Amino acid sequence: MRGARLGWSLLAAAFAGCDKPPAAPAPVSMSSTEPLPDASPRDAWEARRRAWLAGDAKAVWESLCAASREEKLRTQERAMDEMRRLEDDSLARALNPYGLEASKFRRMTAEEFCLYMIGGASQVAAPVQARMKAQVFVSADIQGRTAICTIASTDGSSDILVLVAERGSWKVDDAATARMRGGAPRK
């Protein structure tokens, strides 16, 4: 029983890393001479939303900036190492609700696991899907290579999303987004 409880807590920790922002802020270089992306922050946000709604885990993953992906991979690798130490039956019970076999999990890389979880998470429930479809991009305040975007929901609330210019595209910076959301009151 103790192994099963440990399995569930490790599984929760591992899954949390793929859908939550990293704990440590990712530095953003402002010294790049690379031009800003041709596409707008709105275009990037809309592409990411379409990817979530379509269940396109690879596109959602690639919509993250490199620092966010790297932090998620570090977090996942640590959690997966702990989970791989579980006995097969404990690991199998922990993974069963997610439709993932222990033998397959043991062979997965951290990136494959993140993609698996994003793919599962992107099978969005109808009410959440409706809310996502109804969200509206309000504005983007571009400061150097960073865009601080405001997204509004039909219920009148709004949220911040931080994008960074990286390799010709606007990418989501999870750490900066978490900092901005924590520092500004939510409407």
Tab-separated table of C-alpha atoms in Angstrom:
chain	number	residue	atom	x	y	z
A	1	MET	CA	0.000	0.000	0.000
A	2	ARG	CA	2.851	2.383	0.815
A	3	GLY	CA	4.276	1.871	-2.700
A	4	ALA	CA	0.918	2.699	-4.253
A	5	ARG	CA	0.649	5.955	-2.281
A	6	LEU	CA	4.202	6.850	-3.241
A	7	GLY	CA	3.354	5.994	-6.846
A	8	TRP	CA	0.344	8.311	-6.859
A	9	SER	CA	2.276	11.201	-5.327
A	10	LEU	CA	5.155	10.765	-7.768
A	11	LEU	CA	2.728	10.448	-10.665
A	12	ALA	CA	0.979	13.632	-9.613
A	13	ALA	CA	4.312	15.428	-9.392
A	14	ALA	CA	5.362	14.192	-12.816
A	15	PHE	CA	2.062	15.121	-14.439
A	16	ALA	CA	2.105	18.532	-12.792
A	17	GLY	CA	5.311	19.446	-14.572
A	18	CYS	CA	3.758	19.216	-18.041
A	19	ASP	CA	0.805	21.466	-17.510
A	20	LYS	CA	2.104	23.966	-14.994
A	21	PRO	CA	4.679	26.700	-15.334
A	22	PRO	CA	8.210	26.014	-14.176
A	23	ALA	CA	9.116	27.207	-10.694
A	24	ALA	CA	12.272	29.066	-11.656
A	25	PRO	CA	12.076	32.070	-13.970
A	26	ALA	CA	13.629	31.626	-17.382
A	27	PRO	CA	15.959	34.438	-18.398
A	28	VAL	CA	15.103	36.196	-21.639
A	29	SER	CA	17.923	37.691	-23.650
A	30	MET	CA	17.201	41.239	-24.722
A	31	SER	CA	20.465	41.641	-26.624
A	32	SER	CA	19.526	39.640	-29.700
A	33	THR	CA	19.877	41.407	-33.006
A	34	GLU	CA	17.426	38.983	-34.585
A	35	PRO	CA	14.414	40.838	-36.016
A	36	LEU	CA	11.033	40.459	-34.356
A	37	PRO	CA	8.781	37.751	-35.829
A	38	ASP	CA	6.656	38.616	-38.846
A	39	ALA	CA	3.618	37.021	-37.195
A	40	SER	CA	1.970	38.937	-34.382
A	41	PRO	CA	1.607	37.822	-30.754
A	42	ARG	CA	-2.121	37.467	-31.531
A	43	ASP	CA	-1.282	35.037	-34.349
A	44	ALA	CA	0.889	32.990	-31.957
A	45	TRP	CA	-1.825	32.917	-29.301
A	46	GLU	CA	-4.474	31.878	-31.825
A	47	ALA	CA	-2.236	29.111	-33.211
A	48	ARG	CA	-1.611	27.795	-29.679
A	49	ARG	CA	-5.325	27.852	-28.862
A	50	ARG	CA	-6.151	26.009	-32.101
A	51	ALA	CA	-3.471	23.418	-31.268
A	52	TRP	CA	-4.934	22.811	-27.777
A	53	LEU	CA	-8.448	22.468	-29.184
A	54	ALA	CA	-7.268	20.119	-31.944
A	55	GLY	CA	-5.234	17.976	-29.543
A	56	ASP	CA	-1.999	18.745	-31.396
A	57	ALA	CA	0.445	18.053	-28.553
A	58	LYS	CA	3.547	18.695	-30.682
A	59	ALA	CA	2.325	22.162	-31.722
A	60	VAL	CA	1.420	23.017	-28.108
A	61	TRP	CA	4.871	21.840	-26.967
A	62	GLU	CA	6.620	23.844	-29.671
A	63	SER	CA	4.624	26.955	-28.762
A	64	LEU	CA	6.695	27.114	-25.558
A	65	CYS	CA	9.983	28.987	-25.508
A	66	ALA	CA	13.152	26.896	-25.250
A	67	ALA	CA	13.721	27.825	-21.597
A	68	SER	CA	10.188	26.687	-20.653
A	69	ARG	CA	10.596	23.385	-22.514
A	70	GLU	CA	14.006	22.787	-20.917
A	71	GLU	CA	12.661	23.453	-17.411
A	72	LYS	CA	9.737	21.093	-17.995
A	73	LEU	CA	12.133	18.402	-19.233
A	74	ARG	CA	14.362	18.780	-16.145
A	75	THR	CA	11.339	18.558	-13.855
A	76	GLN	CA	9.916	15.557	-15.714
A	77	GLU	CA	13.192	13.665	-15.783
A	78	ARG	CA	13.564	13.933	-11.996
A	79	ALA	CA	9.968	12.830	-11.367
A	80	MET	CA	10.183	10.022	-13.926
A	81	ASP	CA	13.389	8.702	-12.362
A	82	GLU	CA	11.569	8.401	-9.032
A	83	MET	CA	8.558	6.733	-10.636
A	84	ARG	CA	10.724	4.231	-12.495
A	85	ARG	CA	11.973	3.003	-9.110
A	86	LEU	CA	8.471	1.786	-8.217
A	87	GLU	CA	7.641	-1.875	-8.472
A	88	ASP	CA	5.796	-2.778	-11.665
A	89	ASP	CA	2.429	-3.391	-9.973
A	90	SER	CA	2.513	-0.055	-8.099
A	91	LEU	CA	3.525	1.837	-11.207
A	92	ALA	CA	0.866	0.056	-13.285
A	93	ARG	CA	-1.872	1.016	-10.792
A	94	ALA	CA	-0.690	4.631	-10.755
A	95	LEU	CA	-0.627	4.872	-14.557
A	96	ASN	CA	-3.857	2.955	-15.225
A	97	PRO	CA	-6.223	5.985	-15.089
A	98	TYR	CA	-4.100	7.645	-17.765
A	99	GLY	CA	-4.125	4.693	-20.129
A	100	LEU	CA	-0.362	4.326	-19.975
A	101	GLU	CA	1.316	0.961	-19.498
A	102	ALA	CA	4.207	0.758	-17.051
A	103	SER	CA	6.478	-0.866	-19.646
A	104	LYS	CA	5.829	1.934	-22.119
A	105	PHE	CA	6.331	4.592	-19.432
A	106	ARG	CA	9.684	3.078	-18.452
A	107	ARG	CA	10.921	3.516	-22.055
A	108	MET	CA	9.641	7.079	-22.513
A	109	THR	CA	11.868	10.120	-22.578
A	110	ALA	CA	10.833	13.184	-20.606
A	111	GLU	CA	9.768	14.894	-23.843
A	112	GLU	CA	7.683	11.899	-24.929
A	113	PHE	CA	6.003	11.891	-21.522
A	114	CYS	CA	5.241	15.619	-21.742
A	115	LEU	CA	3.774	15.155	-25.214
A	116	TYR	CA	1.702	12.220	-23.954
A	117	MET	CA	0.327	14.301	-21.084
A	118	ILE	CA	-0.317	17.364	-23.243
A	119	GLY	CA	-2.133	15.128	-25.708
A	120	GLY	CA	-4.299	13.745	-22.910
A	121	ALA	CA	-4.868	17.171	-21.400
A	122	SER	CA	-5.816	18.581	-24.775
A	123	GLN	CA	-8.795	16.263	-24.938
A	124	VAL	CA	-10.586	19.195	-23.397
A	125	ALA	CA	-14.000	18.802	-21.780
A	126	ALA	CA	-16.859	20.516	-23.609
A	127	PRO	CA	-17.322	23.399	-21.089
A	128	VAL	CA	-13.588	24.160	-21.076
A	129	GLN	CA	-13.502	23.935	-24.858
A	130	ALA	CA	-16.379	26.393	-25.094
A	131	ARG	CA	-14.577	28.791	-22.727
A	132	MET	CA	-11.362	28.497	-24.754
A	133	LYS	CA	-13.224	29.152	-28.000
A	134	ALA	CA	-14.884	32.214	-26.484
A	135	GLN	CA	-11.643	33.792	-25.241
A	136	VAL	CA	-10.618	36.980	-26.992
A	137	PHE	CA	-7.169	38.384	-27.553
A	138	VAL	CA	-7.355	41.944	-26.209
A	139	SER	CA	-3.882	43.408	-26.608
A	140	ALA	CA	-0.141	42.892	-26.717
A	141	ASP	CA	2.294	45.335	-25.178
A	142	ILE	CA	5.591	44.624	-26.951
A	143	GLN	CA	8.623	45.573	-24.863
A	144	GLY	CA	11.810	44.679	-26.720
A	145	ARG	CA	11.585	40.950	-27.470
A	146	THR	CA	8.770	40.345	-24.980
A	147	ALA	CA	5.027	40.687	-25.564
A	148	ILE	CA	2.755	40.963	-22.547
A	149	CYS	CA	-0.631	39.858	-23.830
A	150	THR	CA	-4.061	40.287	-22.279
A	151	ILE	CA	-6.648	37.588	-22.960
A	152	ALA	CA	-10.308	38.114	-21.970
A	153	SER	CA	-12.966	35.530	-21.195
A	154	THR	CA	-16.706	35.871	-21.690
A	155	ASP	CA	-17.210	35.970	-17.912
A	156	GLY	CA	-15.411	39.321	-17.820
A	157	SER	CA	-12.153	38.009	-16.396
A	158	SER	CA	-8.839	38.508	-18.098
A	159	ASP	CA	-5.439	36.902	-17.905
A	160	ILE	CA	-1.869	37.684	-18.856
A	161	LEU	CA	0.263	35.606	-21.201
A	162	VAL	CA	3.913	36.446	-21.778
A	163	LEU	CA	5.421	35.658	-25.164
A	164	VAL	CA	9.058	36.023	-26.187
A	165	ALA	CA	10.512	36.404	-29.675
A	166	GLU	CA	12.584	33.327	-30.345
A	167	ARG	CA	13.926	32.018	-33.660
A	168	GLY	CA	11.429	33.925	-35.766
A	169	SER	CA	8.314	33.118	-33.696
A	170	TRP	CA	6.515	34.305	-30.597
A	171	LYS	CA	6.722	31.606	-27.901
A	172	VAL	CA	5.040	31.285	-24.501
A	173	ASP	CA	7.339	31.930	-21.543
A	174	ASP	CA	5.731	29.946	-18.709
A	175	ALA	CA	7.966	31.351	-15.955
A	176	ALA	CA	7.405	34.982	-16.958
A	177	THR	CA	3.676	34.315	-17.347
A	178	ALA	CA	3.520	32.830	-13.837
A	179	ARG	CA	5.395	35.825	-12.411
A	180	MET	CA	3.078	38.275	-14.159
A	181	ARG	CA	-0.065	36.420	-13.078
A	182	GLY	CA	1.137	36.271	-9.499
A	183	GLY	CA	2.023	39.950	-9.426
A	184	ALA	CA	-1.110	41.408	-10.992
A	185	PRO	CA	-4.594	41.053	-9.547
A	186	ARG	CA	-6.959	39.054	-11.692
A	187	LYS	CA	-10.022	40.854	-12.968
